[in-house]
PDB file of C-alpha atoms in Angstrom:
ATOM      1  CA  GLU A 189     -13.809  -1.358   5.774  1.00  0.00           C
ATOM      2  CA  VAL A 190     -14.052  -2.447   2.151  1.00  0.00           C
ATOM      3  CA  GLN A 191     -14.279  -6.222   1.796  1.00  0.00           C
ATOM      4  CA  LEU A 192     -14.482  -8.328  -1.340  1.00  0.00           C
ATOM      5  CA  VAL A 193     -14.937 -12.073  -0.852  1.00  0.00           C
ATOM      6  CA  GLU A 194     -14.796 -14.413  -3.831  1.00  0.00           C
ATOM      7  CA  SER A 195     -16.279 -17.895  -4.001  1.00  0.00           C
ATOM      8  CA  GLY A 196     -17.081 -20.599  -6.503  1.00  0.00           C
ATOM      9  CA  GLY A 197     -13.680 -21.742  -7.696  1.00  0.00           C
ATOM     10  CA  GLY A 198     -12.289 -25.264  -7.943  1.00  0.00           C
ATOM     11  CA  LEU A 199     -11.392 -27.949 -10.449  1.00  0.00           C
ATOM     12  CA  VAL A 200     -13.321 -28.113 -13.717  1.00  0.00           C
ATOM     13  CA  GLN A 201     -12.862 -30.102 -16.909  1.00  0.00           C
ATOM     14  CA  PRO A 202     -11.998 -28.381 -20.181  1.00  0.00           C
ATOM     15  CA  GLY A 203     -15.099 -27.267 -22.054  1.00  0.00           C
ATOM     16  CA  ARG A 204     -17.219 -27.092 -18.908  1.00  0.00           C
ATOM     17  CA  SER A 205     -18.591 -24.056 -17.067  1.00  0.00           C
ATOM     18  CA  MET A 206     -18.068 -22.401 -13.725  1.00  0.00           C
ATOM     19  CA  LYS A 207     -19.542 -19.318 -12.037  1.00  0.00           C
ATOM     20  CA  LEU A 208     -17.596 -17.134  -9.642  1.00  0.00           C
ATOM     21  CA  SER A 209     -19.201 -14.795  -7.125  1.00  0.00           C
ATOM     22  CA  CYS A 210     -17.831 -11.844  -5.200  1.00  0.00           C
ATOM     23  CA  ALA A 211     -19.681 -10.518  -2.154  1.00  0.00           C
ATOM     24  CA  ALA A 212     -18.907  -6.851  -1.490  1.00  0.00           C
ATOM     25  CA  SER A 213     -19.310  -4.892   1.727  1.00  0.00           C
ATOM     26  CA  GLY A 214     -18.070  -1.720   3.374  1.00  0.00           C
ATOM     27  CA  PHE A 215     -18.976   0.624   0.511  1.00  0.00           C
ATOM     28  CA  THR A 216     -21.930   1.555  -1.691  1.00  0.00           C
ATOM     29  CA  PHE A 217     -21.591  -1.221  -4.266  1.00  0.00           C
ATOM     30  CA  SER A 218     -23.984   0.369  -6.757  1.00  0.00           C
ATOM     31  CA  ASN A 219     -21.740   3.448  -7.077  1.00  0.00           C
ATOM     32  CA  TYR A 220     -18.697   1.609  -8.418  1.00  0.00           C
ATOM     33  CA  GLY A 221     -17.609  -0.255 -11.486  1.00  0.00           C
ATOM     34  CA  MET A 222     -16.157  -3.679 -10.738  1.00  0.00           C
ATOM     35  CA  ALA A 223     -13.690  -5.929 -12.495  1.00  0.00           C
ATOM     36  CA  TRP A 224     -12.104  -9.371 -12.515  1.00  0.00           C
ATOM     37  CA  VAL A 225      -8.330  -9.733 -12.778  1.00  0.00           C
ATOM     38  CA  ARG A 226      -6.601 -13.109 -12.977  1.00  0.00           C
ATOM     39  CA  GLN A 227      -3.148 -14.491 -12.345  1.00  0.00           C
ATOM     40  CA  ALA A 228      -1.975 -17.810 -13.754  1.00  0.00           C
ATOM     41  CA  PRO A 229       0.315 -19.819 -11.449  1.00  0.00           C
ATOM     42  CA  THR A 230       3.700 -18.110 -11.101  1.00  0.00           C
ATOM     43  CA  LYS A 231       2.681 -15.545 -13.741  1.00  0.00           C
ATOM     44  CA  GLY A 232       1.718 -11.877 -13.822  1.00  0.00           C
ATOM     45  CA  LEU A 233      -1.606 -10.092 -13.572  1.00  0.00           C
ATOM     46  CA  GLU A 234      -4.120  -9.946 -16.415  1.00  0.00           C
ATOM     47  CA  TRP A 235      -7.317  -7.910 -16.600  1.00  0.00           C
ATOM     48  CA  VAL A 236     -10.296 -10.097 -17.596  1.00  0.00           C
ATOM     49  CA  ALA A 237     -13.519  -8.062 -17.560  1.00  0.00           C
ATOM     50  CA  THR A 238     -15.123  -4.880 -16.236  1.00  0.00           C
ATOM     51  CA  ILE A 239     -18.739  -3.915 -15.578  1.00  0.00           C
ATOM     52  CA  SER A 240     -20.062  -0.408 -15.042  1.00  0.00           C
ATOM     53  CA  TYR A 241     -21.699   0.664 -11.778  1.00  0.00           C
ATOM     54  CA  ASP A 242     -25.199  -0.020 -13.108  1.00  0.00           C
ATOM     55  CA  GLY A 243     -24.400  -3.059 -15.234  1.00  0.00           C
ATOM     56  CA  SER A 244     -25.239  -1.283 -18.476  1.00  0.00           C
ATOM     57  CA  SER A 245     -21.726  -1.575 -19.916  1.00  0.00           C
ATOM     58  CA  THR A 246     -19.355  -4.524 -19.957  1.00  0.00           C
ATOM     59  CA  TYR A 247     -15.858  -4.968 -21.350  1.00  0.00           C
ATOM     60  CA  TYR A 248     -13.778  -8.122 -21.913  1.00  0.00           C
ATOM     61  CA  ARG A 249     -10.304  -9.082 -22.937  1.00  0.00           C
ATOM     62  CA  ASP A 250     -10.263 -10.647 -26.375  1.00  0.00           C
ATOM     63  CA  SER A 251      -9.340 -14.142 -25.179  1.00  0.00           C
ATOM     64  CA  VAL A 252     -12.515 -14.474 -23.087  1.00  0.00           C
ATOM     65  CA  LYS A 253     -15.013 -12.619 -25.296  1.00  0.00           C
ATOM     66  CA  GLY A 254     -17.981 -14.828 -26.109  1.00  0.00           C
ATOM     67  CA  ARG A 255     -17.066 -17.305 -23.348  1.00  0.00           C
ATOM     68  CA  PHE A 256     -17.159 -15.231 -20.128  1.00  0.00           C
ATOM     69  CA  THR A 257     -19.969 -12.998 -18.872  1.00  0.00           C
ATOM     70  CA  ILE A 258     -19.560 -10.451 -16.093  1.00  0.00           C
ATOM     71  CA  SER A 259     -22.711  -9.380 -14.268  1.00  0.00           C
ATOM     72  CA  ARG A 260     -23.816  -7.868 -10.997  1.00  0.00           C
ATOM     73  CA  ASP A 261     -26.735  -7.750  -8.595  1.00  0.00           C
ATOM     74  CA  ASN A 262     -26.668  -4.365  -6.865  1.00  0.00           C
ATOM     75  CA  ALA A 263     -29.471  -5.371  -4.484  1.00  0.00           C
ATOM     76  CA  LYS A 264     -27.226  -8.168  -3.197  1.00  0.00           C
ATOM     77  CA  SER A 265     -23.913  -6.255  -3.549  1.00  0.00           C
ATOM     78  CA  THR A 266     -22.562  -9.187  -5.516  1.00  0.00           C
ATOM     79  CA  LEU A 267     -20.433  -9.458  -8.636  1.00  0.00           C
ATOM     80  CA  TYR A 268     -20.389 -12.533 -10.854  1.00  0.00           C
ATOM     81  CA  LEU A 269     -18.270 -14.092 -13.565  1.00  0.00           C
ATOM     82  CA  GLN A 270     -19.887 -16.826 -15.628  1.00  0.00           C
ATOM     83  CA  MET A 271     -17.175 -18.792 -17.410  1.00  0.00           C
ATOM     84  CA  ASN A 272     -18.154 -21.152 -20.231  1.00  0.00           C
ATOM     85  CA  SER A 273     -16.100 -23.331 -22.581  1.00  0.00           C
ATOM     86  CA  LEU A 274     -13.215 -23.253 -20.148  1.00  0.00           C
ATOM     87  CA  ARG A 275      -9.710 -23.925 -21.423  1.00  0.00           C
ATOM     88  CA  SER A 276      -6.512 -24.972 -19.675  1.00  0.00           C
ATOM     89  CA  GLU A 277      -5.146 -21.458 -20.228  1.00  0.00           C
ATOM     90  CA  ASP A 278      -7.961 -20.083 -18.029  1.00  0.00           C
ATOM     91  CA  THR A 279      -6.348 -21.772 -15.027  1.00  0.00           C
ATOM     92  CA  ALA A 280      -5.577 -18.951 -12.607  1.00  0.00           C
ATOM     93  CA  THR A 281      -6.416 -17.226  -9.379  1.00  0.00           C
ATOM     94  CA  TYR A 282      -9.292 -14.856 -10.096  1.00  0.00           C
ATOM     95  CA  TYR A 283      -9.471 -11.611  -8.140  1.00  0.00           C
ATOM     96  CA  CYS A 284     -12.542  -9.448  -7.731  1.00  0.00           C
ATOM     97  CA  THR A 285     -11.547  -5.787  -7.778  1.00  0.00           C
ATOM     98  CA  ARG A 286     -13.218  -2.437  -7.329  1.00  0.00           C
ATOM     99  CA  ASP A 287     -12.758  -0.057 -10.221  1.00  0.00           C
ATOM    100  CA  ASP A 288     -12.197   3.478  -8.950  1.00  0.00           C
ATOM    101  CA  TYR A 289     -14.545   5.334 -11.295  1.00  0.00           C
ATOM    102  CA  GLY A 290     -13.154   3.895 -14.479  1.00  0.00           C
ATOM    103  CA  SER A 291      -9.546   3.985 -13.463  1.00  0.00           C
ATOM    104  CA  TYR A 292      -7.219   1.844 -11.394  1.00  0.00           C
ATOM    105  CA  PHE A 293      -8.271  -1.102  -9.219  1.00  0.00           C
ATOM    106  CA  ASP A 294      -8.214   0.163  -5.665  1.00  0.00           C
ATOM    107  CA  TYR A 295      -9.456  -2.806  -3.611  1.00  0.00           C
ATOM    108  CA  TRP A 296      -8.957  -6.523  -4.243  1.00  0.00           C
ATOM    109  CA  GLY A 297     -10.493  -9.685  -2.874  1.00  0.00           C
ATOM    110  CA  GLN A 298      -8.339 -12.523  -1.569  1.00  0.00           C
ATOM    111  CA  GLY A 299      -8.744 -14.435  -4.838  1.00  0.00           C
ATOM    112  CA  VAL A 300     -10.268 -17.766  -5.831  1.00  0.00           C
ATOM    113  CA  MET A 301      -8.424 -20.515  -7.682  1.00  0.00           C
ATOM    114  CA  VAL A 302      -9.827 -21.990 -10.873  1.00  0.00           C
ATOM    115  CA  THR A 303      -8.112 -25.072 -12.282  1.00  0.00           C
ATOM    116  CA  VAL A 304      -9.134 -26.309 -15.715  1.00  0.00           C
ATOM    117  CA  SER A 305      -7.907 -29.861 -16.173  1.00  0.00           C
ATOM    118  CA  SER A 306      -9.144 -33.296 -17.149  1.00  0.00           C
TER     119      SER A 306
ATOM    120  CA  ASP B 188      -3.298  -2.854 -26.676  1.00  0.00           C
ATOM    121  CA  ILE B 189      -0.695  -0.815 -24.783  1.00  0.00           C
ATOM    122  CA  GLN B 190       2.340  -2.888 -23.821  1.00  0.00           C
ATOM    123  CA  MET B 191       4.015  -2.176 -20.488  1.00  0.00           C
ATOM    124  CA  THR B 192       7.685  -3.158 -20.413  1.00  0.00           C
ATOM    125  CA  GLN B 193       8.720  -3.472 -16.774  1.00  0.00           C
ATOM    126  CA  SER B 194      12.311  -3.893 -15.632  1.00  0.00           C
ATOM    127  CA  PRO B 195      14.173  -5.449 -14.058  1.00  0.00           C
ATOM    128  CA  PRO B 196      12.354  -8.792 -13.652  1.00  0.00           C
ATOM    129  CA  SER B 197      14.138  -9.283 -10.349  1.00  0.00           C
ATOM    130  CA  LEU B 198      16.099  -7.153  -7.961  1.00  0.00           C
ATOM    131  CA  SER B 199      18.353  -7.975  -5.036  1.00  0.00           C
ATOM    132  CA  ALA B 200      18.759  -5.344  -2.332  1.00  0.00           C
ATOM    133  CA  SER B 201      20.161  -4.935   1.158  1.00  0.00           C
ATOM    134  CA  LEU B 202      18.163  -3.421   3.991  1.00  0.00           C
ATOM    135  CA  GLY B 203      18.417   0.375   3.752  1.00  0.00           C
ATOM    136  CA  ASP B 204      19.109   0.419   0.008  1.00  0.00           C
ATOM    137  CA  LYS B 205      17.205   2.485  -2.530  1.00  0.00           C
ATOM    138  CA  VAL B 206      15.747   0.502  -5.427  1.00  0.00           C
ATOM    139  CA  THR B 207      14.079   1.656  -8.620  1.00  0.00           C
ATOM    140  CA  ILE B 208      11.751  -0.169 -11.003  1.00  0.00           C
ATOM    141  CA  THR B 209      10.818   1.191 -14.403  1.00  0.00           C
ATOM    142  CA  CYS B 210       7.862   0.739 -16.722  1.00  0.00           C
ATOM    143  CA  GLN B 211       7.883   1.894 -20.301  1.00  0.00           C
ATOM    144  CA  ALA B 212       4.584   2.075 -22.150  1.00  0.00           C
ATOM    145  CA  SER B 213       4.276   1.437 -25.874  1.00  0.00           C
ATOM    146  CA  GLN B 214       2.577   4.834 -26.183  1.00  0.00           C
ATOM    147  CA  ASN B 215       1.912   7.931 -24.098  1.00  0.00           C
ATOM    148  CA  ILE B 216      -0.278   6.996 -21.117  1.00  0.00           C
ATOM    149  CA  ASN B 217      -0.721  10.531 -19.776  1.00  0.00           C
ATOM    150  CA  LYS B 218       0.507   9.664 -16.273  1.00  0.00           C
ATOM    151  CA  TYR B 219      -2.272   7.093 -15.783  1.00  0.00           C
ATOM    152  CA  ILE B 220      -0.100   4.503 -14.103  1.00  0.00           C
ATOM    153  CA  ALA B 221      -0.531   2.736 -10.789  1.00  0.00           C
ATOM    154  CA  TRP B 222       1.860   0.563  -8.786  1.00  0.00           C
ATOM    155  CA  TYR B 223       0.945  -2.528  -6.764  1.00  0.00           C
ATOM    156  CA  GLN B 224       2.731  -4.670  -4.206  1.00  0.00           C
ATOM    157  CA  GLN B 225       2.033  -8.401  -3.999  1.00  0.00           C
ATOM    158  CA  LYS B 226       3.367 -10.692  -1.289  1.00  0.00           C
ATOM    159  CA  PRO B 227       3.391 -14.484  -1.821  1.00  0.00           C
ATOM    160  CA  GLY B 228      -0.062 -16.005  -1.566  1.00  0.00           C
ATOM    161  CA  LYS B 229      -1.734 -12.622  -1.156  1.00  0.00           C
ATOM    162  CA  ALA B 230      -3.731 -10.275  -3.347  1.00  0.00           C
ATOM    163  CA  PRO B 231      -2.030  -7.222  -4.819  1.00  0.00           C
ATOM    164  CA  GLY B 232      -2.301  -3.994  -2.828  1.00  0.00           C
ATOM    165  CA  LEU B 233      -2.414  -0.504  -4.355  1.00  0.00           C
ATOM    166  CA  LEU B 234       0.525   1.722  -3.426  1.00  0.00           C
ATOM    167  CA  ILE B 235       0.501   4.619  -5.907  1.00  0.00           C
ATOM    168  CA  HIS B 236      -1.853   5.952  -8.574  1.00  0.00           C
ATOM    169  CA  TYR B 237      -1.653   8.728 -11.171  1.00  0.00           C
ATOM    170  CA  THR B 238       2.122   8.298 -11.341  1.00  0.00           C
ATOM    171  CA  SER B 239       2.997   9.720  -7.930  1.00  0.00           C
ATOM    172  CA  THR B 240      -0.072   9.901  -5.668  1.00  0.00           C
ATOM    173  CA  LEU B 241       0.600   7.784  -2.613  1.00  0.00           C
ATOM    174  CA  VAL B 242      -2.352   5.848  -1.213  1.00  0.00           C
ATOM    175  CA  SER B 243      -3.310   6.811   2.327  1.00  0.00           C
ATOM    176  CA  GLY B 244      -1.336   4.822   4.884  1.00  0.00           C
ATOM    177  CA  ILE B 245       1.486   3.866   2.518  1.00  0.00           C
ATOM    178  CA  PRO B 246       4.908   4.863   3.885  1.00  0.00           C
ATOM    179  CA  SER B 247       6.649   7.822   2.265  1.00  0.00           C
ATOM    180  CA  ARG B 248       9.670   5.688   1.372  1.00  0.00           C
ATOM    181  CA  PHE B 249       7.599   4.615  -1.645  1.00  0.00           C
ATOM    182  CA  SER B 250       7.482   7.070  -4.534  1.00  0.00           C
ATOM    183  CA  GLY B 251       6.700   7.289  -8.231  1.00  0.00           C
ATOM    184  CA  SER B 252       7.523   9.616 -11.093  1.00  0.00           C
ATOM    185  CA  GLY B 253       7.443   9.908 -14.847  1.00  0.00           C
ATOM    186  CA  SER B 254       5.533  11.185 -17.830  1.00  0.00           C
ATOM    187  CA  GLY B 255       4.739  10.299 -21.408  1.00  0.00           C
ATOM    188  CA  ARG B 256       5.892   6.723 -21.955  1.00  0.00           C
ATOM    189  CA  ASP B 257       8.470   6.395 -19.154  1.00  0.00           C
ATOM    190  CA  TYR B 258       7.730   5.853 -15.468  1.00  0.00           C
ATOM    191  CA  SER B 259       9.616   4.770 -12.383  1.00  0.00           C
ATOM    192  CA  PHE B 260       8.827   3.515  -8.900  1.00  0.00           C
ATOM    193  CA  SER B 261      11.294   3.711  -6.035  1.00  0.00           C
ATOM    194  CA  ILE B 262      11.658   2.424  -2.529  1.00  0.00           C
ATOM    195  CA  SER B 263      14.155   4.288  -0.392  1.00  0.00           C
ATOM    196  CA  ASN B 264      15.524   2.600   2.725  1.00  0.00           C
ATOM    197  CA  VAL B 265      14.266  -0.886   1.837  1.00  0.00           C
ATOM    198  CA  GLU B 266      12.800  -2.708   4.837  1.00  0.00           C
ATOM    199  CA  SER B 267      12.247  -6.449   5.256  1.00  0.00           C
ATOM    200  CA  GLU B 268       8.478  -6.003   4.887  1.00  0.00           C
ATOM    201  CA  ASP B 269       9.046  -4.609   1.379  1.00  0.00           C
ATOM    202  CA  ILE B 270      10.153  -7.997   0.070  1.00  0.00           C
ATOM    203  CA  ALA B 271       7.474  -8.725  -2.525  1.00  0.00           C
ATOM    204  CA  SER B 272       6.677  -8.493  -6.206  1.00  0.00           C
ATOM    205  CA  TYR B 273       5.734  -5.150  -7.727  1.00  0.00           C
ATOM    206  CA  TYR B 274       3.564  -4.481 -10.775  1.00  0.00           C
ATOM    207  CA  CYS B 275       2.736  -1.412 -12.793  1.00  0.00           C
ATOM    208  CA  LEU B 276      -0.686  -0.922 -14.391  1.00  0.00           C
ATOM    209  CA  GLN B 277      -1.618   1.496 -17.155  1.00  0.00           C
ATOM    210  CA  TYR B 278      -5.219   2.669 -17.024  1.00  0.00           C
ATOM    211  CA  ASP B 279      -5.142   5.261 -19.764  1.00  0.00           C
ATOM    212  CA  ASN B 280      -6.582   2.973 -22.409  1.00  0.00           C
ATOM    213  CA  SER B 281      -8.705  -0.159 -22.382  1.00  0.00           C
ATOM    214  CA  PRO B 282      -7.740  -2.933 -22.098  1.00  0.00           C
ATOM    215  CA  TYR B 283      -5.827  -1.937 -18.987  1.00  0.00           C
ATOM    216  CA  THR B 284      -2.480  -3.725 -18.990  1.00  0.00           C
ATOM    217  CA  PHE B 285       0.032  -4.689 -16.346  1.00  0.00           C
ATOM    218  CA  GLY B 286       3.783  -4.901 -16.461  1.00  0.00           C
ATOM    219  CA  ALA B 287       5.277  -8.380 -16.068  1.00  0.00           C
ATOM    220  CA  GLY B 288       6.356  -7.679 -12.500  1.00  0.00           C
ATOM    221  CA  THR B 289       9.555  -7.226 -10.510  1.00  0.00           C
ATOM    222  CA  LYS B 290      10.488  -9.562  -7.686  1.00  0.00           C
ATOM    223  CA  LEU B 291      12.393  -7.807  -4.919  1.00  0.00           C
ATOM    224  CA  GLU B 292      14.611 -10.051  -2.828  1.00  0.00           C
ATOM    225  CA  LEU B 293      17.021  -9.492   0.034  1.00  0.00           C
ATOM    226  CA  LYS B 294      20.695  -9.685  -0.769  1.00  0.00           C
TER     227      LYS B 294
END
């Protein structure tokens, strides 16, 4: 059974940093691209970043470019999202998702809440 | 970026009804659209990909169709467990973009 379990969220002040982790199990992690998708409170879904199966390629939405870094450790089957210079508009539930060979997101974690507020 | 215009924003249905949600893309997305269901407090779950391919284990009362810029998602014989929000996703072009969602409620 595919499982994605996020951790690392919480309350952070504007301008500070936070790192999210996603532990994957139930599939060969190193064979799949992975992505982060977020959802602001009471709002819709928004793709944030994607990383290729081997970590050699990364993609970001414009609003997080230069502030967020997606990475992975295939030996640990873990995905990361380093978030710097956080803004109030980054407040959201962040979901770790599996990218089905460069297409849709087929499995999702339970999500982790990030609140950016002073 | 490709814009996905999803309608209606909300929908009220009785048990047993058929409901339809539409997504119009700002350009041709070559049938690369997926549909997700999200219940309150839960992560989205994939229902359909490539316009009409039902994910294993998803009931056949869910269906999708369309081509070019225009796509639809239907639930026939709405059941109480179908009460949720539904989102479309285009994955033809990066950045992948979602529709704004449709909240399905019981009449």
